[in-house]
């Protein structure tokens, strides 16, 4: 994974800091420190970061907004 991918995941998790459990918050802080030191995450760290991100970041279901946009019948 690249530095950019790491940064996107860390920025995405920043929104959920108040929801993180204490041990997860410590891991997040460790990831931030490693990011500031310009370290590339190893595969285990990157996998754990992705797990945290996927646990808290839920994608928006856009299909529930379809009733606001009617398609014109031609």
Short mmCIF file of N, CA, C and O in Angstrom, two decimals:
data_model
loop_
_atom_site.label_atom_id
_atom_site.label_comp_id
_atom_site.label_asym_id
_atom_site.label_seq_id
_atom_site.Cartn_x
_atom_site.Cartn_y
_atom_site.Cartn_z
N UNK A 1 0.83 -1.18 0.00
CA UNK A 1 0.00 0.00 0.00
C UNK A 1 0.87 1.24 0.00
O UNK A 1 1.96 1.26 0.54
N UNK A 2 0.34 2.27 -0.55
CA UNK A 2 1.11 3.49 -0.66
C UNK A 2 0.80 4.45 0.49
O UNK A 2 -0.15 4.26 1.25
N UNK A 3 1.63 5.44 0.59
CA UNK A 3 1.48 6.48 1.60
C UNK A 3 0.11 7.16 1.47
O UNK A 3 -0.54 7.47 2.46
N UNK A 4 -0.30 7.36 0.24
CA UNK A 4 -1.59 8.03 -0.01
C UNK A 4 -2.75 7.20 0.52
O UNK A 4 -3.69 7.74 1.10
N UNK A 5 -2.73 5.90 0.31
CA UNK A 5 -3.79 5.03 0.82
C UNK A 5 -3.83 5.04 2.34
O UNK A 5 -4.90 5.09 2.94
N UNK A 6 -2.64 5.01 2.94
CA UNK A 6 -2.57 5.09 4.41
C UNK A 6 -3.22 6.37 4.90
O UNK A 6 -4.00 6.37 5.85
N UNK A 7 -2.89 7.48 4.23
CA UNK A 7 -3.41 8.77 4.65
C UNK A 7 -4.92 8.84 4.51
O UNK A 7 -5.61 9.38 5.38
N UNK A 8 -5.47 8.28 3.44
CA UNK A 8 -6.92 8.29 3.25
C UNK A 8 -7.63 7.52 4.36
O UNK A 8 -8.65 7.96 4.89
N UNK A 9 -7.09 6.37 4.72
CA UNK A 9 -7.70 5.56 5.77
C UNK A 9 -7.61 6.27 7.13
O UNK A 9 -8.58 6.28 7.90
N UNK A 10 -6.48 6.87 7.42
CA UNK A 10 -6.32 7.57 8.69
C UNK A 10 -7.22 8.80 8.76
O UNK A 10 -7.82 9.07 9.81
N UNK A 11 -7.36 9.52 7.66
CA UNK A 11 -8.26 10.68 7.63
C UNK A 11 -9.71 10.24 7.79
O UNK A 11 -10.51 10.92 8.44
N UNK A 12 -10.06 9.12 7.19
CA UNK A 12 -11.41 8.61 7.31
C UNK A 12 -11.74 8.19 8.74
O UNK A 12 -12.86 8.39 9.23
N UNK A 13 -10.77 7.63 9.42
CA UNK A 13 -10.97 7.21 10.82
C UNK A 13 -11.05 8.39 11.78
O UNK A 13 -11.59 8.28 12.87
N UNK A 14 -10.51 9.52 11.37
CA UNK A 14 -10.48 10.70 12.24
C UNK A 14 -11.90 11.12 12.64
O UNK A 14 -12.12 11.61 13.74
N UNK A 15 -12.88 10.88 11.77
CA UNK A 15 -14.27 11.23 12.06
C UNK A 15 -14.85 10.40 13.20
O UNK A 15 -15.79 10.81 13.86
N UNK A 16 -14.30 9.22 13.41
CA UNK A 16 -14.88 8.27 14.35
C UNK A 16 -14.07 8.13 15.63
O UNK A 16 -14.21 7.14 16.35
N UNK A 17 -13.23 9.10 15.95
CA UNK A 17 -12.37 9.00 17.12
C UNK A 17 -13.17 8.82 18.41
O UNK A 17 -12.76 8.10 19.31
N UNK A 18 -14.33 9.48 18.49
CA UNK A 18 -15.13 9.36 19.72
C UNK A 18 -15.81 8.00 19.85
O UNK A 18 -16.22 7.62 20.93
N UNK A 19 -15.89 7.24 18.77
CA UNK A 19 -16.52 5.92 18.80
C UNK A 19 -15.51 4.79 19.04
O UNK A 19 -15.92 3.68 19.36
N UNK A 20 -14.24 5.08 18.85
CA UNK A 20 -13.21 4.04 19.00
C UNK A 20 -13.11 3.56 20.44
O UNK A 20 -13.24 4.35 21.38
N UNK A 21 -12.89 2.28 20.58
CA UNK A 21 -12.64 1.71 21.90
C UNK A 21 -11.24 2.12 22.35
O UNK A 21 -10.41 2.49 21.51
N UNK A 22 -10.96 2.09 23.65
CA UNK A 22 -9.65 2.57 24.14
C UNK A 22 -8.44 1.89 23.48
O UNK A 22 -7.47 2.57 23.11
N UNK A 23 -8.50 0.58 23.30
CA UNK A 23 -7.36 -0.09 22.66
C UNK A 23 -7.25 0.28 21.18
O UNK A 23 -6.15 0.39 20.65
N UNK A 24 -8.39 0.49 20.52
CA UNK A 24 -8.37 0.90 19.12
C UNK A 24 -7.85 2.34 18.99
O UNK A 24 -7.15 2.66 18.03
N UNK A 25 -8.18 3.17 19.96
CA UNK A 25 -7.69 4.54 19.95
C UNK A 25 -6.17 4.57 20.10
O UNK A 25 -5.49 5.36 19.42
N UNK A 26 -5.64 3.71 20.94
CA UNK A 26 -4.18 3.61 21.08
C UNK A 26 -3.53 3.16 19.78
O UNK A 26 -2.48 3.67 19.39
N UNK A 27 -4.16 2.18 19.11
CA UNK A 27 -3.64 1.73 17.82
C UNK A 27 -3.66 2.87 16.80
O UNK A 27 -2.71 3.07 16.05
N UNK A 28 -4.75 3.63 16.81
CA UNK A 28 -4.88 4.76 15.88
C UNK A 28 -3.76 5.77 16.13
O UNK A 28 -3.14 6.26 15.20
N UNK A 29 -3.51 6.08 17.39
CA UNK A 29 -2.45 7.03 17.73
C UNK A 29 -1.08 6.51 17.28
O UNK A 29 -0.24 7.27 16.81
N UNK A 30 -0.88 5.19 17.42
CA UNK A 30 0.37 4.59 16.97
C UNK A 30 0.51 4.73 15.44
O UNK A 30 1.57 5.07 14.93
N UNK A 31 -0.60 4.50 14.72
CA UNK A 31 -0.59 4.64 13.27
C UNK A 31 -0.26 6.08 12.87
O UNK A 31 0.50 6.31 11.93
N UNK A 32 -0.81 7.04 13.58
CA UNK A 32 -0.56 8.45 13.28
C UNK A 32 0.92 8.78 13.50
O UNK A 32 1.55 9.46 12.67
N UNK A 33 1.49 8.28 14.59
CA UNK A 33 2.92 8.52 14.85
C UNK A 33 3.79 7.92 13.76
O UNK A 33 4.75 8.54 13.29
N UNK A 34 3.44 6.71 13.34
CA UNK A 34 4.22 6.06 12.28
C UNK A 34 4.06 6.80 10.96
O UNK A 34 5.01 6.90 10.18
N UNK A 35 2.88 7.35 10.72
CA UNK A 35 2.64 8.11 9.50
C UNK A 35 3.48 9.39 9.50
O UNK A 35 4.06 9.76 8.49
N UNK A 36 3.56 10.06 10.65
CA UNK A 36 4.35 11.28 10.76
C UNK A 36 5.84 11.01 10.57
O UNK A 36 6.57 11.88 10.10
N UNK A 37 6.28 9.82 10.94
CA UNK A 37 7.68 9.45 10.76
C UNK A 37 7.97 8.96 9.34
O UNK A 37 9.07 8.48 9.05
N UNK A 38 6.98 9.08 8.47
CA UNK A 38 7.09 8.65 7.07
C UNK A 38 7.43 7.18 6.92
O UNK A 38 8.19 6.79 6.03
N UNK A 39 6.87 6.37 7.78
CA UNK A 39 7.07 4.93 7.66
C UNK A 39 5.97 4.32 6.80
O UNK A 39 4.82 4.71 6.91
N UNK A 40 6.34 3.38 5.98
CA UNK A 40 5.33 2.59 5.26
C UNK A 40 4.88 1.49 6.20
O UNK A 40 5.70 0.85 6.87
N UNK A 41 3.59 1.27 6.25
CA UNK A 41 3.06 0.24 7.13
C UNK A 41 3.35 -1.13 6.55
O UNK A 41 3.30 -1.33 5.34
N UNK A 42 3.65 -2.07 7.43
CA UNK A 42 3.82 -3.44 6.97
C UNK A 42 2.44 -4.04 6.71
O UNK A 42 1.41 -3.40 6.94
N UNK A 43 2.40 -5.24 6.21
CA UNK A 43 1.12 -5.84 5.81
C UNK A 43 0.19 -6.04 7.00
O UNK A 43 -1.03 -5.86 6.87
N UNK A 44 0.72 -6.39 8.16
CA UNK A 44 -0.13 -6.59 9.34
C UNK A 44 -0.75 -5.27 9.81
O UNK A 44 -1.94 -5.21 10.12
N UNK A 45 0.04 -4.22 9.84
CA UNK A 45 -0.47 -2.92 10.26
C UNK A 45 -1.50 -2.40 9.28
O UNK A 45 -2.53 -1.85 9.67
N UNK A 46 -1.23 -2.56 8.00
CA UNK A 46 -2.17 -2.09 6.99
C UNK A 46 -3.47 -2.86 7.05
O UNK A 46 -4.55 -2.28 6.93
N UNK A 47 -3.39 -4.16 7.29
CA UNK A 47 -4.60 -4.96 7.41
C UNK A 47 -5.42 -4.52 8.62
O UNK A 47 -6.64 -4.39 8.54
N UNK A 48 -4.74 -4.25 9.73
CA UNK A 48 -5.44 -3.80 10.95
C UNK A 48 -6.08 -2.43 10.73
O UNK A 48 -7.20 -2.19 11.18
N UNK A 49 -5.40 -1.55 10.04
CA UNK A 49 -5.95 -0.23 9.74
C UNK A 49 -7.20 -0.35 8.87
O UNK A 49 -8.20 0.31 9.11
N UNK A 50 -7.14 -1.23 7.88
CA UNK A 50 -8.31 -1.46 7.02
C UNK A 50 -9.47 -2.05 7.81
O UNK A 50 -10.63 -1.69 7.59
N UNK A 51 -9.17 -2.96 8.74
CA UNK A 51 -10.22 -3.55 9.58
C UNK A 51 -10.91 -2.48 10.42
O UNK A 51 -12.13 -2.46 10.53
N UNK A 52 -10.12 -1.61 11.02
CA UNK A 52 -10.69 -0.52 11.81
C UNK A 52 -11.55 0.39 10.95
O UNK A 52 -12.64 0.78 11.34
N UNK A 53 -11.04 0.74 9.79
CA UNK A 53 -11.77 1.62 8.87
C UNK A 53 -13.10 0.98 8.45
O UNK A 53 -14.14 1.62 8.49
N UNK A 54 -13.05 -0.28 8.07
CA UNK A 54 -14.27 -0.97 7.64
C UNK A 54 -15.26 -1.17 8.78
O UNK A 54 -16.47 -1.22 8.55
N UNK A 55 -14.77 -1.29 9.98
CA UNK A 55 -15.64 -1.47 11.14
C UNK A 55 -16.48 -0.23 11.40
O UNK A 55 -17.66 -0.33 11.72
N UNK A 56 -15.89 0.94 11.25
CA UNK A 56 -16.58 2.17 11.62
C UNK A 56 -17.14 2.95 10.44
O UNK A 56 -18.12 3.67 10.58
N UNK A 57 -16.55 2.82 9.28
CA UNK A 57 -17.02 3.58 8.12
C UNK A 57 -18.02 2.73 7.34
O UNK A 57 -17.65 1.71 6.77
N UNK A 58 -19.26 3.16 7.34
CA UNK A 58 -20.31 2.46 6.59
C UNK A 58 -20.64 3.27 5.34
O UNK A 58 -20.94 4.45 5.43
N UNK A 59 -20.59 2.64 4.21
CA UNK A 59 -20.91 3.32 2.95
C UNK A 59 -22.39 3.68 2.92
O UNK A 59 -23.24 2.93 3.41
N UNK A 60 -22.70 4.81 2.33
CA UNK A 60 -24.07 5.28 2.25
C UNK A 60 -24.79 4.50 1.15
O UNK A 60 -24.29 4.36 0.04
N UNK A 61 -25.98 4.01 1.49
CA UNK A 61 -26.80 3.31 0.51
C UNK A 61 -27.55 4.35 -0.31
O UNK A 61 -28.51 4.94 0.15
N UNK A 62 -27.09 4.59 -1.52
CA UNK A 62 -27.67 5.65 -2.35
C UNK A 62 -29.01 5.25 -2.95
O UNK A 62 -29.74 6.12 -3.43
N UNK A 63 -29.36 3.99 -2.92
CA UNK A 63 -30.62 3.57 -3.52
C UNK A 63 -31.82 4.08 -2.73
O UNK A 63 -32.91 4.20 -3.28
N UNK A 64 -31.64 4.43 -1.47
CA UNK A 64 -32.78 4.93 -0.70
C UNK A 64 -33.16 6.36 -1.10
O UNK A 64 -34.18 6.86 -0.68
N UNK A 65 -32.36 7.00 -1.95
CA UNK A 65 -32.67 8.35 -2.42
C UNK A 65 -33.29 8.36 -3.82
O UNK A 65 -33.56 9.43 -4.37
N UNK A 66 -33.52 7.18 -4.39
CA UNK A 66 -34.05 7.10 -5.75
C UNK A 66 -35.43 7.74 -5.87
O UNK A 66 -35.77 8.29 -6.92
N UNK A 67 -36.22 7.70 -4.83
CA UNK A 67 -37.58 8.25 -4.93
C UNK A 67 -37.57 9.77 -5.05
O UNK A 67 -38.57 10.36 -5.45
N UNK A 68 -36.47 10.44 -4.78
CA UNK A 68 -36.38 11.88 -4.95
C UNK A 68 -36.13 12.28 -6.39
O UNK A 68 -36.39 13.41 -6.79
N UNK A 69 -35.60 11.36 -7.18
CA UNK A 69 -35.24 11.64 -8.55
C UNK A 69 -36.05 10.73 -9.48
O UNK A 69 -35.75 9.56 -9.63
N UNK A 70 -37.07 11.29 -10.07
CA UNK A 70 -37.92 10.52 -10.96
C UNK A 70 -37.35 10.56 -12.36
O UNK A 70 -36.94 11.60 -12.85
N UNK A 71 -37.38 9.41 -13.01
CA UNK A 71 -36.91 9.33 -14.38
C UNK A 71 -38.06 9.69 -15.30
O UNK A 71 -39.20 9.25 -15.09
N UNK A 72 -37.76 10.47 -16.32
CA UNK A 72 -38.81 10.83 -17.26
C UNK A 72 -38.99 9.70 -18.26
O UNK A 72 -38.03 9.13 -18.77
N UNK A 73 -40.23 9.37 -18.55
CA UNK A 73 -40.53 8.33 -19.53
C UNK A 73 -40.68 8.98 -20.89
O UNK A 73 -41.48 9.88 -21.07
N UNK A 74 -39.88 8.50 -21.82
CA UNK A 74 -39.95 9.08 -23.17
C UNK A 74 -40.45 8.08 -24.15
O UNK A 74 -40.35 6.94 -24.09
#
